Each structure stands twice: as C-alpha cells, then as structure tokens.
Amino acid sequence: MALEKTYSMIKPDGVRNGHIGEIIARFERAGLTIERMELGMVTLEQAKANYAEHEGKPFYEGLIKYVTSGPVVKMVISGEGAVKKCRSLMGATNPAEAAPGTIRGDFGLVMDENVIHGSDSVASAEREIGVFFA
C-alpha cells in the first residue's frame, strides 16, 4: 500500500452526540495521522460541491440541509492505504448494515444521519480536501 491522504468529516449528529474523541482515537489506533482538523460549519457552497454527484437524487436536498445544520469536524488523514483503512473503520453507509465495531455500526442510528463521511478514492480525497481546506 502507498502513503495516501484522505478526507473525512464527522457529521453534525456525530458532533452533537459527543463522538468526536472516540472517532479520532479509532483513526489514530489504526495507525493513521490526523494532519489537519477543524471544527466548523459547512457552507452551502461546500456542501453542494462535495455532494455534486448526488444532485437530482431524491435524498440530495435533505443531505445538503443536514450537513449544513450544525458543526462538523473536517479532517485530512494520512497513512498507508488511508482511503481504504478509513472506509473500513467507518463501516457501511447504512448504519443498520454496518458491522459492530465500525464507526457507523456503533454510533449511527439512521441512514440520513450516519455520523461520518469519508472519501471513496484518492481522486475524491484530493477534490474534497480542496473543497474544505482551500
């Protein structure tokens, strides 16, 4: 595996429910490095840029409203195979299908508020890092 950078974001429900510390600890225990981190709001422009591939889908408007509804933790994470490692730690997108021991399996309650976002490829990570840490 190669040294990679990826983007991850603890979503408003993860922040609101007090899971920031445990989520960061899971990344660090997996041998990943948090290179940059910021607590803040996602702007409407950032949300639309990040989720542009979903525009026009039935859940798009709700997703944009949700991700801009409260503070998030934006992170640049690096390490060997960081994209795949982060995706594995997060678990399935639907918390009901996420394995116990994954972030979504342990903290996610519903599909619409699934605690965390993570880039799905190195190319997506580069784009998303540019959106949130321009």
XYZ file of C-alpha atoms in Angstrom:
134
model
C 0.000 0.000 0.000
C 1.049 3.560 -0.601
C 1.095 6.565 1.671
C -2.148 8.406 0.957
C -4.144 11.373 2.132
C -7.887 11.213 2.539
C -10.692 13.458 3.708
C -13.097 12.590 6.488
C -15.805 14.600 8.210
C -17.607 13.869 11.460
C -21.130 14.944 10.571
C -23.480 17.057 12.724
C -25.009 14.047 14.533
C -21.547 12.718 15.456
C -20.584 16.114 16.886
C -23.948 16.652 18.605
C -23.862 13.212 20.241
C -20.326 13.608 21.598
C -18.447 11.065 19.466
C -15.556 13.262 18.269
C -12.913 11.929 20.669
C -13.693 8.254 20.137
C -13.786 8.600 16.353
C -10.426 10.384 16.255
C -8.970 7.771 18.621
C -10.093 4.977 16.267
C -8.258 6.591 13.355
C -5.117 7.028 15.451
C -5.231 3.473 16.846
C -5.381 2.251 13.246
C -2.022 3.924 12.593
C -3.410 6.919 10.717
C -2.294 10.514 11.242
C -4.638 13.490 11.539
C -2.730 16.073 9.502
C -5.295 18.817 9.699
C -8.517 19.210 11.649
C -11.098 21.947 12.009
C -14.392 22.243 13.859
C -16.800 24.435 11.963
C -19.842 24.769 9.787
C -20.128 23.506 6.232
C -21.209 26.304 3.912
C -23.949 25.729 1.363
C -21.349 26.086 -1.406
C -19.066 23.458 0.186
C -21.959 21.042 0.678
C -23.088 21.385 -2.939
C -19.525 20.937 -4.225
C -18.904 17.900 -2.028
C -22.141 16.118 -2.930
C -22.455 17.302 -6.556
C -22.659 13.728 -7.888
C -25.909 13.262 -5.942
C -27.672 16.358 -7.304
C -31.104 15.452 -8.615
C -31.419 12.321 -6.477
C -34.364 12.138 -4.056
C -32.167 12.455 -0.948
C -29.986 15.345 -2.195
C -31.864 18.303 -0.691
C -32.166 16.574 2.699
C -28.457 15.710 2.659
C -27.473 19.316 1.966
C -29.809 20.603 4.687
C -28.487 18.046 7.187
C -24.769 18.554 6.576
C -25.156 22.336 6.942
C -27.360 22.047 10.073
C -24.650 22.086 12.720
C -20.916 21.969 13.345
C -18.783 19.233 11.803
C -15.175 18.128 12.242
C -13.281 18.308 8.944
C -10.083 16.242 8.751
C -7.198 15.449 6.432
C -5.973 11.975 7.386
C -2.830 10.295 6.088
C -1.209 6.896 6.251
C -0.566 3.692 4.356
C -3.715 2.931 2.377
C -5.548 5.715 4.212
C -8.623 5.726 1.951
C -9.314 2.005 2.327
C -8.442 1.999 6.031
C -10.782 4.902 6.787
C -13.611 3.343 4.764
C -13.173 0.099 6.700
C -13.226 1.911 10.050
C -16.384 3.808 9.052
C -18.403 0.758 8.013
C -21.330 0.510 5.612
C -23.112 3.741 4.654
C -26.362 2.471 6.167
C -25.817 2.105 9.933
C -28.319 -0.788 10.002
C -25.931 -2.713 7.721
C -22.678 -1.555 9.335
C -20.775 -4.133 11.342
C -20.444 -3.717 15.107
C -17.074 -2.176 15.889
C -17.251 0.235 12.955
C -17.993 3.910 13.497
C -21.391 3.749 11.816
C -22.167 0.373 13.363
C -21.512 1.707 16.862
C -22.764 5.299 16.610
C -25.044 5.562 13.580
C -28.776 5.445 14.094
C -30.365 6.116 10.701
C -29.264 6.309 7.074
C -29.926 10.049 6.831
C -27.651 10.809 9.802
C -24.810 8.320 9.573
C -22.150 10.044 11.717
C -19.251 10.305 9.262
C -18.229 10.994 5.689
C -15.082 9.679 4.050
C -13.585 9.947 0.587
C -14.083 6.864 -1.567
C -10.881 7.221 -3.628
C -7.614 9.136 -3.735
C -9.048 11.339 -6.512
C -12.152 12.118 -4.433
C -9.939 12.854 -1.435
C -7.913 15.399 -3.405
C -11.089 17.097 -4.613
C -12.738 17.095 -1.167
C -9.626 18.379 0.611
C -9.678 21.264 -1.888
C -13.348 21.944 -1.148
C -12.917 22.095 2.634
C -9.324 23.281 3.045
C -8.868 25.598 0.042
